[in-house]
PDB file of C-alpha atoms in Angstrom:
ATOM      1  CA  UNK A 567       0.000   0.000   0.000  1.00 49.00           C
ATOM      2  CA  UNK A 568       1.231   3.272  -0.648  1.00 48.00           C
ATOM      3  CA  UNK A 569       0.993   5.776   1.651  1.00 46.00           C
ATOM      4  CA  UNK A 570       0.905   9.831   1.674  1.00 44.00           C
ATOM      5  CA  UNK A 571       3.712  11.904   2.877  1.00 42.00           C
ATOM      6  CA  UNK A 572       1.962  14.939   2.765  1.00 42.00           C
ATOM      7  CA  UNK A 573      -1.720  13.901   3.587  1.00 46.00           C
ATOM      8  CA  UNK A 574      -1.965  11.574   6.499  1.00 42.00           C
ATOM      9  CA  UNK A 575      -5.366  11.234   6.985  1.00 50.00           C
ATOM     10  CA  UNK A 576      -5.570   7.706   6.141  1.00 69.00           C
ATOM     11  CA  UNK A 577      -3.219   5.729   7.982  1.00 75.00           C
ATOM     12  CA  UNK A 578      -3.903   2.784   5.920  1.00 85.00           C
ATOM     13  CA  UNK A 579      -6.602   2.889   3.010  1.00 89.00           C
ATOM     14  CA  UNK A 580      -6.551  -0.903   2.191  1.00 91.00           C
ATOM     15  CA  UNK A 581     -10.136  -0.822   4.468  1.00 93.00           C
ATOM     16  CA  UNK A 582     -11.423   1.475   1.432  1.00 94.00           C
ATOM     17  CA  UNK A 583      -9.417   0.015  -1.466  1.00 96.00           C
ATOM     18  CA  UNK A 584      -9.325  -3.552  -0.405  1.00 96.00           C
ATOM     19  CA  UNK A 585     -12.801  -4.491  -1.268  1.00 96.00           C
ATOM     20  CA  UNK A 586     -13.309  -2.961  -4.483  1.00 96.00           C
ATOM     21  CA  UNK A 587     -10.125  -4.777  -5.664  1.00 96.00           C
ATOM     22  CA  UNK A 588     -10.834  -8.040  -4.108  1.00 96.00           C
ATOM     23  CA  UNK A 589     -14.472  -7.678  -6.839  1.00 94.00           C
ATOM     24  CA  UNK A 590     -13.080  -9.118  -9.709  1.00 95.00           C
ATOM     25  CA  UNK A 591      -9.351 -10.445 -10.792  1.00 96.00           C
ATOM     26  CA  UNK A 592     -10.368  -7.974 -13.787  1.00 97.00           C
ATOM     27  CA  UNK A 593      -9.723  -4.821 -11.157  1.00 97.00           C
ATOM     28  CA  UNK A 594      -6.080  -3.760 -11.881  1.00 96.00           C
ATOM     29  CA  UNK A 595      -5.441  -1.164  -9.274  1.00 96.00           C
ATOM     30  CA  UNK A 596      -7.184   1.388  -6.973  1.00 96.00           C
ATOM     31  CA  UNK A 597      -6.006   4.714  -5.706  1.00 95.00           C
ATOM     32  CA  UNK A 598      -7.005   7.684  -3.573  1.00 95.00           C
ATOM     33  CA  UNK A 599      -6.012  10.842  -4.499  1.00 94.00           C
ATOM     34  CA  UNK A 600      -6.656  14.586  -3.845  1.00 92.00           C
ATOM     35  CA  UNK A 601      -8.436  16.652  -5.820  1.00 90.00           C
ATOM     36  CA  UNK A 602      -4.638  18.580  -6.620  1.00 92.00           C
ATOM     37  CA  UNK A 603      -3.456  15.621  -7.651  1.00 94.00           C
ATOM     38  CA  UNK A 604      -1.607  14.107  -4.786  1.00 94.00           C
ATOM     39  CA  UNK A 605      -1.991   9.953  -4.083  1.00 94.00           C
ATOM     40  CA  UNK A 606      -3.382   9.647  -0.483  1.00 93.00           C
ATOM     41  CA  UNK A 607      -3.347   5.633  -0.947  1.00 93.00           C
ATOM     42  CA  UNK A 608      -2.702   3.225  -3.171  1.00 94.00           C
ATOM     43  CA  UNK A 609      -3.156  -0.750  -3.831  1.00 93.00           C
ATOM     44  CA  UNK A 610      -0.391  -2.998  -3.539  1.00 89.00           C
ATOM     45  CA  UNK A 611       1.821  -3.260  -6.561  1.00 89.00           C
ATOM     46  CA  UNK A 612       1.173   0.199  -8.154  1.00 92.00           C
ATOM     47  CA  UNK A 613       4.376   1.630  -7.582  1.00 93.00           C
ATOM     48  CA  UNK A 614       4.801   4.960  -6.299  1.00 91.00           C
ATOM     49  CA  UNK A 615       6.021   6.839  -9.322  1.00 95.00           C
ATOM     50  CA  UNK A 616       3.046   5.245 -11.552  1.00 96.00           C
ATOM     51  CA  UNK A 617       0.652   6.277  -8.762  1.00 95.00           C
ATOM     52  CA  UNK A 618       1.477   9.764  -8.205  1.00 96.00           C
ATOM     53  CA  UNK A 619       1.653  10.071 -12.377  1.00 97.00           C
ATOM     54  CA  UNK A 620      -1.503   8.883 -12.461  1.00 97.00           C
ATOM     55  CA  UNK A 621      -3.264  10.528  -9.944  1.00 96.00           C
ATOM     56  CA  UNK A 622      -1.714  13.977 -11.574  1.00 97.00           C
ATOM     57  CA  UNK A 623      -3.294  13.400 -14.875  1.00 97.00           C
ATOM     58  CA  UNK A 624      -6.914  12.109 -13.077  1.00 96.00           C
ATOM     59  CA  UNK A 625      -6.933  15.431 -11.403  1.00 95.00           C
ATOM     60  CA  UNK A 626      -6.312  17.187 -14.891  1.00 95.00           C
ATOM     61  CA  UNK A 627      -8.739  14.893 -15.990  1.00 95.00           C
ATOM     62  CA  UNK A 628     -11.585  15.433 -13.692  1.00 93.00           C
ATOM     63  CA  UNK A 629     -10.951  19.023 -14.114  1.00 92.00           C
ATOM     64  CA  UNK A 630     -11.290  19.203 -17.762  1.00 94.00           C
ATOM     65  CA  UNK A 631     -14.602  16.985 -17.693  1.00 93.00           C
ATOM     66  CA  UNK A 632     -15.838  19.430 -15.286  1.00 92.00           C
ATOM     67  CA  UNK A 633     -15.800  22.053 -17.341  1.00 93.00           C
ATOM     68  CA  UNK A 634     -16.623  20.578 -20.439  1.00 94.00           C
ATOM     69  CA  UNK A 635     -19.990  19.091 -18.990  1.00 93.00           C
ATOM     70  CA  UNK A 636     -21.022  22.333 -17.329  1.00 94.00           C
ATOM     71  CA  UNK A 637     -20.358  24.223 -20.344  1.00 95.00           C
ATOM     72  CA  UNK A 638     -22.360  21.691 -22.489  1.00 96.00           C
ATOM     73  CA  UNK A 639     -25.343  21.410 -20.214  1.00 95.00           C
ATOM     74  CA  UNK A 640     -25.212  24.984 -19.151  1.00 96.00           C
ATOM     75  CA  UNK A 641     -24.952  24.053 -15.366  1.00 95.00           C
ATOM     76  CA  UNK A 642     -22.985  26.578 -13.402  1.00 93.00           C
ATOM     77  CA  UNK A 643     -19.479  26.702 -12.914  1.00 85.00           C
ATOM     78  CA  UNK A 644     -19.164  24.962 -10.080  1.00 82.00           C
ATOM     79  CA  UNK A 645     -21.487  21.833  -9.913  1.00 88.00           C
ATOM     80  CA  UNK A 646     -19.955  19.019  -9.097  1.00 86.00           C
ATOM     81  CA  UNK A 647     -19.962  15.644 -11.382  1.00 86.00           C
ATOM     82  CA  UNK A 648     -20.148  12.596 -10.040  1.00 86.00           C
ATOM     83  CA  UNK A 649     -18.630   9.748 -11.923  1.00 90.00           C
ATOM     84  CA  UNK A 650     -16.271   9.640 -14.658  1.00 94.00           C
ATOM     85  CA  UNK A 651     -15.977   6.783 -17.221  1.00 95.00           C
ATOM     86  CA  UNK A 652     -13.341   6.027 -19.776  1.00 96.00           C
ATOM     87  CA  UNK A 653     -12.933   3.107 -21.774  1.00 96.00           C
ATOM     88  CA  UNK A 654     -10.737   2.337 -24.149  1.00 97.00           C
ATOM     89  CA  UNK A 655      -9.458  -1.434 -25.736  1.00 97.00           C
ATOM     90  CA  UNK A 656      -7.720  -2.100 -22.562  1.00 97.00           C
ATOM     91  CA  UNK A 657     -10.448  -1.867 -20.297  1.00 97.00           C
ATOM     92  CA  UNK A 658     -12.448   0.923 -18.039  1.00 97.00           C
ATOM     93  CA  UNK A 659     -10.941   3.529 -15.752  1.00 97.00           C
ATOM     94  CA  UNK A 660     -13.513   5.124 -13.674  1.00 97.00           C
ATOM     95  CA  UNK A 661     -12.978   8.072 -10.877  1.00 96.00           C
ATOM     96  CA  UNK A 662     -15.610   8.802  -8.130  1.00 94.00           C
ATOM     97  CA  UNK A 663     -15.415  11.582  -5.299  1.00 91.00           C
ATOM     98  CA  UNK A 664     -15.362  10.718  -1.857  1.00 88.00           C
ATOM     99  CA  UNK A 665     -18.228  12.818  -0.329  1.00 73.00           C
ATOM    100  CA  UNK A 666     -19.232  16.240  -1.403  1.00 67.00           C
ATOM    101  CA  UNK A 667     -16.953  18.589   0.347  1.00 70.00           C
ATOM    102  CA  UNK A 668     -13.830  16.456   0.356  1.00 77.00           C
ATOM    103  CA  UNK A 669     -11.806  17.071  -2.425  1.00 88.00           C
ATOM    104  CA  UNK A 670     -10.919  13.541  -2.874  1.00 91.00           C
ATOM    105  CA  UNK A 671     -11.521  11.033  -5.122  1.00 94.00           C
ATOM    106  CA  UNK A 672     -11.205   7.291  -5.392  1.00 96.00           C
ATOM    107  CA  UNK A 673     -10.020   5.895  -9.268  1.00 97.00           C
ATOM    108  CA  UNK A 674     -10.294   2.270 -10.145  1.00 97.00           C
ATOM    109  CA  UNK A 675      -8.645   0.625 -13.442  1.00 97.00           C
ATOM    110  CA  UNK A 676      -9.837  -2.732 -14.716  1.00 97.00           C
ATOM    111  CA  UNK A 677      -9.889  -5.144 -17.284  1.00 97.00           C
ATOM    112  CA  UNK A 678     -12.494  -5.522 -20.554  1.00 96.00           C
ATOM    113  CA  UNK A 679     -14.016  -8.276 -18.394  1.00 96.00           C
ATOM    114  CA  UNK A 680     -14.317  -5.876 -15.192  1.00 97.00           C
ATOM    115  CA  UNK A 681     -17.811  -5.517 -13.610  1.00 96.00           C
ATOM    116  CA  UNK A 682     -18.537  -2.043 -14.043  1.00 95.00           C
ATOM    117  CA  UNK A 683     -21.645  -1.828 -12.210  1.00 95.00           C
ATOM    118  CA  UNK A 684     -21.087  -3.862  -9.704  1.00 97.00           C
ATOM    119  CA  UNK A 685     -17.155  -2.004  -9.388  1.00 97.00           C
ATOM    120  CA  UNK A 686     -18.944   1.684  -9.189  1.00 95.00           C
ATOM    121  CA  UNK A 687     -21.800  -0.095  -6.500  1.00 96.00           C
ATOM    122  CA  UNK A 688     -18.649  -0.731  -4.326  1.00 96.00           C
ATOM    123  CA  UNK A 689     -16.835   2.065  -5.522  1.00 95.00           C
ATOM    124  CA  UNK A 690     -19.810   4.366  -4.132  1.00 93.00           C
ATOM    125  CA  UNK A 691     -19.863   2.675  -1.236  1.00 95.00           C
ATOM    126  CA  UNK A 692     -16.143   2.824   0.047  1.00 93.00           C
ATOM    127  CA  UNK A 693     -16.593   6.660  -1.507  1.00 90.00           C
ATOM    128  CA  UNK A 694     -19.553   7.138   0.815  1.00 90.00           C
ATOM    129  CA  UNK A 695     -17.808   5.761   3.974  1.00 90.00           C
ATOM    130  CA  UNK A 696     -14.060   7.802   2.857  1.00 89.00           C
ATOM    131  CA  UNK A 697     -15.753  10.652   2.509  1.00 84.00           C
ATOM    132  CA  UNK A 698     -17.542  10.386   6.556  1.00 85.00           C
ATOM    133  CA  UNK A 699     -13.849   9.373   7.895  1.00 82.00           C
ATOM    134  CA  UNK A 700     -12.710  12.320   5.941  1.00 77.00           C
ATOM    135  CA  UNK A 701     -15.395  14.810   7.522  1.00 74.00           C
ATOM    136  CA  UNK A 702     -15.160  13.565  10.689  1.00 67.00           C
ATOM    137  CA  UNK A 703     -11.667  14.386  11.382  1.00 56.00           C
ATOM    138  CA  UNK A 704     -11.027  17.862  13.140  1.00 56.00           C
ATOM    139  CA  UNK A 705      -9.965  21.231  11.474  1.00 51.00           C
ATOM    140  CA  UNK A 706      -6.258  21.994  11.674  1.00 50.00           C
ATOM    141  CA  UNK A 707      -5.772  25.034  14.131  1.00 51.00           C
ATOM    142  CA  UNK A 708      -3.533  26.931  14.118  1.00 52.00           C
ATOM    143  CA  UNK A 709      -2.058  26.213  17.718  1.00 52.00           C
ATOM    144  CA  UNK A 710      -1.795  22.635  16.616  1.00 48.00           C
ATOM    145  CA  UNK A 711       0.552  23.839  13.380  1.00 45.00           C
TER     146      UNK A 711
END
């Protein structure tokens, strides 16, 4: 698992990544990144280099489908989206935020084979439950700095 340096918020995010991995053999990898682009987690084998590329393009990526969808269904600047889907002849790479306020996202690459519906079900649900731990935790103050 590969851990933050600069976001330790989750000491260890196998309990969200874990079970949408353990799915299907068709799910390739999971990660947890910030909205900036930073990897907060990772599953086993994606190394650390590949991760944080990764995660730096998703967050270019998310961005970019942002603002095309708004500006092609005239919603205002900042609604949010809520899942992204790509597919190409490799397989499926889909990105879902972790609660509404967070500013973190969980990404999932599979296989052609991969589940996708029942991947996103679990996918929404380890969001769902990320994105509570994530509220939950206290405000930085600036005594504790």
């Amino acid at each position: 698992m590969i851990l933050s340096t600069s976001r330790p918020v989750i000491k260890d995010p196998s309990w969200v990544l874990n079970p949408i991995t353990e799915v299907s053999k068709e799910v390739k990898h999971a990660l947890i990144l910030s909205s900036d682009g930073m990897v907060i987690g990772a599953t086993e084998g994606l190394l650390r280099e590949t991760a944080e590329g990764i995660s730096a393009m998703t967050a270019a990526l998310h961005g970019a489908a942002r603002a095309a969808a708004n500006a092609a269904l005239e919603a205002p600047d900042g609604t949010p989206i809520t899942t992204i889907t790509v597919q190409n002849t490799h397989g499926t790479y889909m990105i879902m935020p972790a609660g509404a306020r967070t500013n973190t996202f969980i990404a999932v690459a599979g296989g052609l084979d991969m589940p996708m519906g029942t991947v996103a079900h679990i996918m929404a649900r380890q969001a769902k439950k990320l994105g509570e731990q994530l509220m939950s935790v206290p405000a930085r103050t600036q005594e504790a700095s």
